[in-house]
Amino acid sequence: MAINVAIIYYSQTGTTYEIAKTMAETVEAMGENVRLRKVQELAPAEAIAQNEMWAAHVEATNDIELATNDDLEWADAIIMGTPTRYGLPTAQIKQFLDQTGGLWAKGALVNKMVTSFTSAATHHGGHETTLTALNNTFYHWGSIIVPPGYADGVQFASGTPYGTSFTSNNGELSPDETALNAARFQATHLVEVARQFKGVPQTA
């Protein structure tokens, strides 16, 4: 029996998307079902058009479906990603979370395995506070948070037990191999825990 994994993210210029895509590829390679979904953009078209990288990323990811509550209900495990905004999740991801009240009310998200990741423009731009802020929602859902911790050596290189993060230097840098390896480990760890919880045999 395959595990259903929803990877839901917001990305402005592509940094968070690259991490999300790497996680999706990792989960697919493990033989699990994946839905890679972006949340609705809230910024006006005029603002997007004024930033070349932003406009290019929007165009490049036009084919990725928008996340819905159905994706959350379908999933056994959820990976949520967002850039930082003043040490908090973006308004785009927050709006998506604010629309999950119906699922919360009927307990549809209880015991879902969840984990989070982020990116920031600067080294001290709020990586950890953004991840813990995302996790606040997961506590209310009654979900089971699965952090990477220091369960793999890559975490000592990547520098955070809370979730994968990357410093983009204001969008100038793409995620490096350290960040992508951390993303691969985090996605793998989530699937392995979800398999244990659902009684699915671990594959070699």
mmCIF file of C-alpha atoms in Angstrom:
data_model
loop_
_atom_site.group_PDB
_atom_site.id
_atom_site.type_symbol
_atom_site.label_atom_id
_atom_site.label_comp_id
_atom_site.label_asym_id
_atom_site.label_seq_id
_atom_site.Cartn_x
_atom_site.Cartn_y
_atom_site.Cartn_z
ATOM 1 C CA MET A 1 0.000 0.000 0.000
ATOM 2 C CA ALA A 2 1.474 3.333 -1.063
ATOM 3 C CA ILE A 3 1.603 6.361 1.207
ATOM 4 C CA ASN A 4 -0.119 9.522 -0.081
ATOM 5 C CA VAL A 5 2.098 12.593 0.323
ATOM 6 C CA ALA A 6 0.908 16.138 -0.363
ATOM 7 C CA ILE A 7 3.686 18.704 -0.850
ATOM 8 C CA ILE A 8 2.187 22.170 -0.607
ATOM 9 C CA TYR A 9 4.254 25.312 -0.988
ATOM 10 C CA TYR A 10 4.439 28.976 -1.875
ATOM 11 C CA SER A 11 7.401 30.346 -3.806
ATOM 12 C CA GLN A 12 7.949 33.834 -5.166
ATOM 13 C CA THR A 13 11.089 33.500 -7.257
ATOM 14 C CA GLY A 14 11.663 29.735 -7.198
ATOM 15 C CA THR A 15 13.872 28.954 -4.199
ATOM 16 C CA THR A 16 11.166 27.270 -2.130
ATOM 17 C CA TYR A 17 9.844 25.572 -5.251
ATOM 18 C CA GLU A 18 13.226 23.941 -5.943
ATOM 19 C CA ILE A 19 13.206 22.415 -2.465
ATOM 20 C CA ALA A 20 9.586 21.268 -2.887
ATOM 21 C CA LYS A 21 10.384 19.705 -6.261
ATOM 22 C CA THR A 22 13.362 17.830 -4.813
ATOM 23 C CA MET A 23 11.180 16.463 -2.034
ATOM 24 C CA ALA A 24 8.538 15.374 -4.550
ATOM 25 C CA GLU A 25 11.154 13.559 -6.632
ATOM 26 C CA THR A 26 12.455 11.841 -3.504
ATOM 27 C CA VAL A 27 9.016 10.614 -2.454
ATOM 28 C CA GLU A 28 8.208 9.408 -5.970
ATOM 29 C CA ALA A 29 11.483 7.486 -6.082
ATOM 30 C CA MET A 30 10.389 5.711 -2.899
ATOM 31 C CA GLY A 31 7.301 4.469 -4.750
ATOM 32 C CA GLU A 32 4.764 6.635 -2.948
ATOM 33 C CA ASN A 33 1.936 8.779 -4.340
ATOM 34 C CA VAL A 34 2.730 12.491 -4.557
ATOM 35 C CA ARG A 35 0.726 15.646 -5.143
ATOM 36 C CA LEU A 36 2.947 18.699 -5.637
ATOM 37 C CA ARG A 37 0.731 21.755 -5.210
ATOM 38 C CA LYS A 38 1.272 25.499 -4.989
ATOM 39 C CA VAL A 39 -1.007 27.863 -3.086
ATOM 40 C CA GLN A 40 -2.860 30.752 -4.660
ATOM 41 C CA GLU A 41 -0.822 33.873 -5.431
ATOM 42 C CA LEU A 42 -2.253 36.975 -3.757
ATOM 43 C CA ALA A 43 0.003 39.685 -5.155
ATOM 44 C CA PRO A 44 -1.369 41.857 -7.982
ATOM 45 C CA ALA A 45 -0.126 41.196 -11.500
ATOM 46 C CA GLU A 46 1.467 44.662 -11.645
ATOM 47 C CA ALA A 47 3.703 43.876 -8.665
ATOM 48 C CA ILE A 48 4.755 40.542 -10.144
ATOM 49 C CA ALA A 49 5.539 42.119 -13.519
ATOM 50 C CA GLN A 50 7.961 44.574 -11.892
ATOM 51 C CA ASN A 51 10.214 41.736 -10.675
ATOM 52 C CA GLU A 52 11.790 39.714 -13.500
ATOM 53 C CA MET A 53 12.548 36.663 -11.365
ATOM 54 C CA TRP A 54 9.063 36.629 -9.873
ATOM 55 C CA ALA A 55 7.352 36.945 -13.254
ATOM 56 C CA ALA A 56 9.585 34.243 -14.750
ATOM 57 C CA HIS A 57 8.841 31.837 -11.909
ATOM 58 C CA VAL A 58 5.080 32.383 -12.161
ATOM 59 C CA GLU A 59 5.257 31.616 -15.884
ATOM 60 C CA ALA A 60 7.484 28.553 -15.384
ATOM 61 C CA THR A 61 5.128 26.971 -12.828
ATOM 62 C CA ASN A 62 1.814 27.680 -14.556
ATOM 63 C CA ASP A 63 1.220 23.947 -14.958
ATOM 64 C CA ILE A 64 1.371 23.180 -11.225
ATOM 65 C CA GLU A 65 -2.095 22.761 -9.742
ATOM 66 C CA LEU A 66 -3.369 24.909 -6.902
ATOM 67 C CA ALA A 67 -3.619 23.282 -3.492
ATOM 68 C CA THR A 68 -7.078 22.508 -2.098
ATOM 69 C CA ASN A 69 -8.445 21.017 1.082
ATOM 70 C CA ASP A 70 -8.955 17.801 -0.858
ATOM 71 C CA ASP A 71 -5.179 17.446 -1.137
ATOM 72 C CA LEU A 72 -4.882 17.595 2.651
ATOM 73 C CA GLU A 73 -7.693 15.122 3.219
ATOM 74 C CA TRP A 74 -6.218 12.730 0.621
ATOM 75 C CA ALA A 75 -2.774 12.783 2.181
ATOM 76 C CA ASP A 76 -1.367 10.471 4.819
ATOM 77 C CA ALA A 77 1.613 12.816 5.127
ATOM 78 C CA ILE A 78 1.950 16.533 4.381
ATOM 79 C CA ILE A 79 5.026 18.625 3.605
ATOM 80 C CA MET A 80 4.471 22.380 3.833
ATOM 81 C CA GLY A 81 6.924 24.972 2.553
ATOM 82 C CA THR A 82 7.064 28.758 2.581
ATOM 83 C CA PRO A 83 9.581 31.575 2.383
ATOM 84 C CA THR A 84 9.922 33.770 5.456
ATOM 85 C CA ARG A 85 8.183 37.094 5.856
ATOM 86 C CA TYR A 86 9.482 38.912 8.931
ATOM 87 C CA GLY A 87 10.113 35.535 10.549
ATOM 88 C CA LEU A 88 6.622 34.281 9.714
ATOM 89 C CA PRO A 89 5.017 32.256 6.892
ATOM 90 C CA THR A 90 3.883 34.192 3.832
ATOM 91 C CA ALA A 91 0.362 35.586 3.536
ATOM 92 C CA GLN A 92 -0.237 33.177 0.647
ATOM 93 C CA ILE A 93 0.428 30.055 2.703
ATOM 94 C CA LYS A 94 -1.384 31.558 5.700
ATOM 95 C CA GLN A 95 -4.509 32.159 3.642
ATOM 96 C CA PHE A 96 -4.465 28.531 2.550
ATOM 97 C CA LEU A 97 -4.135 27.380 6.154
ATOM 98 C CA ASP A 98 -6.957 29.708 7.222
ATOM 99 C CA GLN A 99 -9.277 27.896 4.813
ATOM 100 C CA THR A 100 -8.839 24.513 6.522
ATOM 101 C CA GLY A 101 -11.343 25.191 9.294
ATOM 102 C CA GLY A 102 -13.854 22.704 7.912
ATOM 103 C CA LEU A 103 -11.283 19.907 7.942
ATOM 104 C CA TRP A 104 -10.188 20.870 11.449
ATOM 105 C CA ALA A 105 -13.791 20.895 12.700
ATOM 106 C CA LYS A 106 -14.406 17.312 11.592
ATOM 107 C CA GLY A 107 -11.018 16.042 12.725
ATOM 108 C CA ALA A 108 -9.901 15.189 9.195
ATOM 109 C CA LEU A 109 -6.298 16.229 9.850
ATOM 110 C CA VAL A 110 -5.802 14.363 13.123
ATOM 111 C CA ASN A 111 -2.829 11.964 13.012
ATOM 112 C CA LYS A 112 -1.576 13.182 9.643
ATOM 113 C CA MET A 113 2.222 13.150 9.516
ATOM 114 C CA VAL A 114 3.454 16.706 8.824
ATOM 115 C CA THR A 115 6.772 18.454 8.335
ATOM 116 C CA SER A 116 7.809 21.921 7.159
ATOM 117 C CA PHE A 117 10.594 23.706 5.286
ATOM 118 C CA THR A 118 11.496 27.264 4.394
ATOM 119 C CA SER A 119 13.874 29.666 2.689
ATOM 120 C CA ALA A 120 14.972 33.176 3.544
ATOM 121 C CA ALA A 121 16.852 35.994 1.869
ATOM 122 C CA THR A 122 19.406 36.313 4.678
ATOM 123 C CA HIS A 123 21.182 34.027 7.163
ATOM 124 C CA HIS A 124 19.229 35.366 10.127
ATOM 125 C CA GLY A 125 15.998 36.110 8.304
ATOM 126 C CA GLY A 126 13.702 34.006 10.461
ATOM 127 C CA HIS A 127 14.253 30.425 9.289
ATOM 128 C CA GLU A 128 13.451 28.753 12.607
ATOM 129 C CA THR A 129 10.634 31.078 13.657
ATOM 130 C CA THR A 130 8.901 30.523 10.306
ATOM 131 C CA LEU A 131 9.059 26.752 10.748
ATOM 132 C CA THR A 132 7.799 26.828 14.315
ATOM 133 C CA ALA A 133 5.027 29.250 13.284
ATOM 134 C CA LEU A 134 3.887 26.781 10.628
ATOM 135 C CA ASN A 135 3.945 24.042 13.229
ATOM 136 C CA ASN A 136 1.521 26.015 15.410
ATOM 137 C CA THR A 137 -1.187 25.251 12.861
ATOM 138 C CA PHE A 138 -0.286 21.569 12.863
ATOM 139 C CA TYR A 139 -0.747 21.408 16.640
ATOM 140 C CA HIS A 140 -4.278 22.728 16.225
ATOM 141 C CA TRP A 141 -4.978 20.195 13.492
ATOM 142 C CA GLY A 142 -3.955 17.379 15.832
ATOM 143 C CA SER A 143 -1.350 16.259 13.329
ATOM 144 C CA ILE A 144 1.923 14.536 14.192
ATOM 145 C CA ILE A 145 4.934 16.745 13.518
ATOM 146 C CA VAL A 146 7.910 14.846 12.101
ATOM 147 C CA PRO A 147 11.015 17.066 12.203
ATOM 148 C CA PRO A 148 14.300 15.934 10.663
ATOM 149 C CA GLY A 149 16.075 16.520 13.961
ATOM 150 C CA TYR A 150 19.681 15.372 13.821
ATOM 151 C CA ALA A 151 18.736 11.882 12.684
ATOM 152 C CA ASP A 152 21.147 12.103 9.751
ATOM 153 C CA GLY A 153 24.605 13.609 9.395
ATOM 154 C CA VAL A 154 23.397 16.028 6.723
ATOM 155 C CA GLN A 155 21.582 17.952 9.446
ATOM 156 C CA PHE A 156 24.866 18.965 11.050
ATOM 157 C CA ALA A 157 25.856 20.509 7.722
ATOM 158 C CA SER A 158 22.475 22.090 7.003
ATOM 159 C CA GLY A 159 22.256 23.537 10.486
ATOM 160 C CA THR A 160 18.643 23.052 11.554
ATOM 161 C CA PRO A 161 16.677 20.274 13.261
ATOM 162 C CA TYR A 162 13.365 22.035 12.562
ATOM 163 C CA GLY A 163 13.197 21.542 8.800
ATOM 164 C CA THR A 164 15.126 22.174 5.615
ATOM 165 C CA SER A 165 15.998 25.819 4.985
ATOM 166 C CA PHE A 166 18.171 27.757 2.579
ATOM 167 C CA THR A 167 19.526 31.295 2.420
ATOM 168 C CA SER A 168 19.005 32.656 -1.088
ATOM 169 C CA ASN A 169 20.904 35.963 -0.732
ATOM 170 C CA ASN A 170 17.844 37.904 -1.877
ATOM 171 C CA GLY A 171 17.025 35.365 -4.583
ATOM 172 C CA GLU A 172 20.474 35.373 -6.168
ATOM 173 C CA LEU A 173 21.342 31.811 -5.094
ATOM 174 C CA SER A 174 19.592 28.524 -5.872
ATOM 175 C CA PRO A 175 19.465 25.774 -3.227
ATOM 176 C CA ASP A 176 22.855 24.070 -2.979
ATOM 177 C CA GLU A 177 23.526 20.349 -2.562
ATOM 178 C CA THR A 178 23.617 20.650 1.221
ATOM 179 C CA ALA A 179 20.101 22.076 1.277
ATOM 180 C CA LEU A 180 18.826 19.611 -1.326
ATOM 181 C CA ASN A 181 20.346 16.656 0.534
ATOM 182 C CA ALA A 182 18.654 17.898 3.697
ATOM 183 C CA ALA A 183 15.388 18.076 1.742
ATOM 184 C CA ARG A 184 15.861 14.513 0.477
ATOM 185 C CA PHE A 185 16.499 13.248 3.992
ATOM 186 C CA GLN A 186 13.522 15.122 5.452
ATOM 187 C CA ALA A 187 11.150 13.738 2.822
ATOM 188 C CA THR A 188 12.536 10.224 3.253
ATOM 189 C CA HIS A 189 12.251 10.414 7.034
ATOM 190 C CA LEU A 190 8.635 11.592 6.814
ATOM 191 C CA VAL A 191 7.682 8.703 4.529
ATOM 192 C CA GLU A 192 9.418 6.154 6.751
ATOM 193 C CA VAL A 193 7.564 7.418 9.839
ATOM 194 C CA ALA A 194 4.252 7.467 7.937
ATOM 195 C CA ARG A 195 4.852 3.870 6.813
ATOM 196 C CA GLN A 196 5.456 2.806 10.411
ATOM 197 C CA PHE A 197 2.311 4.570 11.598
ATOM 198 C CA LYS A 198 0.167 2.938 8.917
ATOM 199 C CA GLY A 199 1.789 -0.475 9.308
ATOM 200 C CA VAL A 200 3.230 -0.459 5.801
ATOM 201 C CA PRO A 201 6.366 -2.627 5.432
ATOM 202 C CA GLN A 202 9.538 -0.638 4.887
ATOM 203 C CA THR A 203 11.141 -1.225 1.506
ATOM 204 C CA ALA A 204 14.836 -1.815 1.022
#
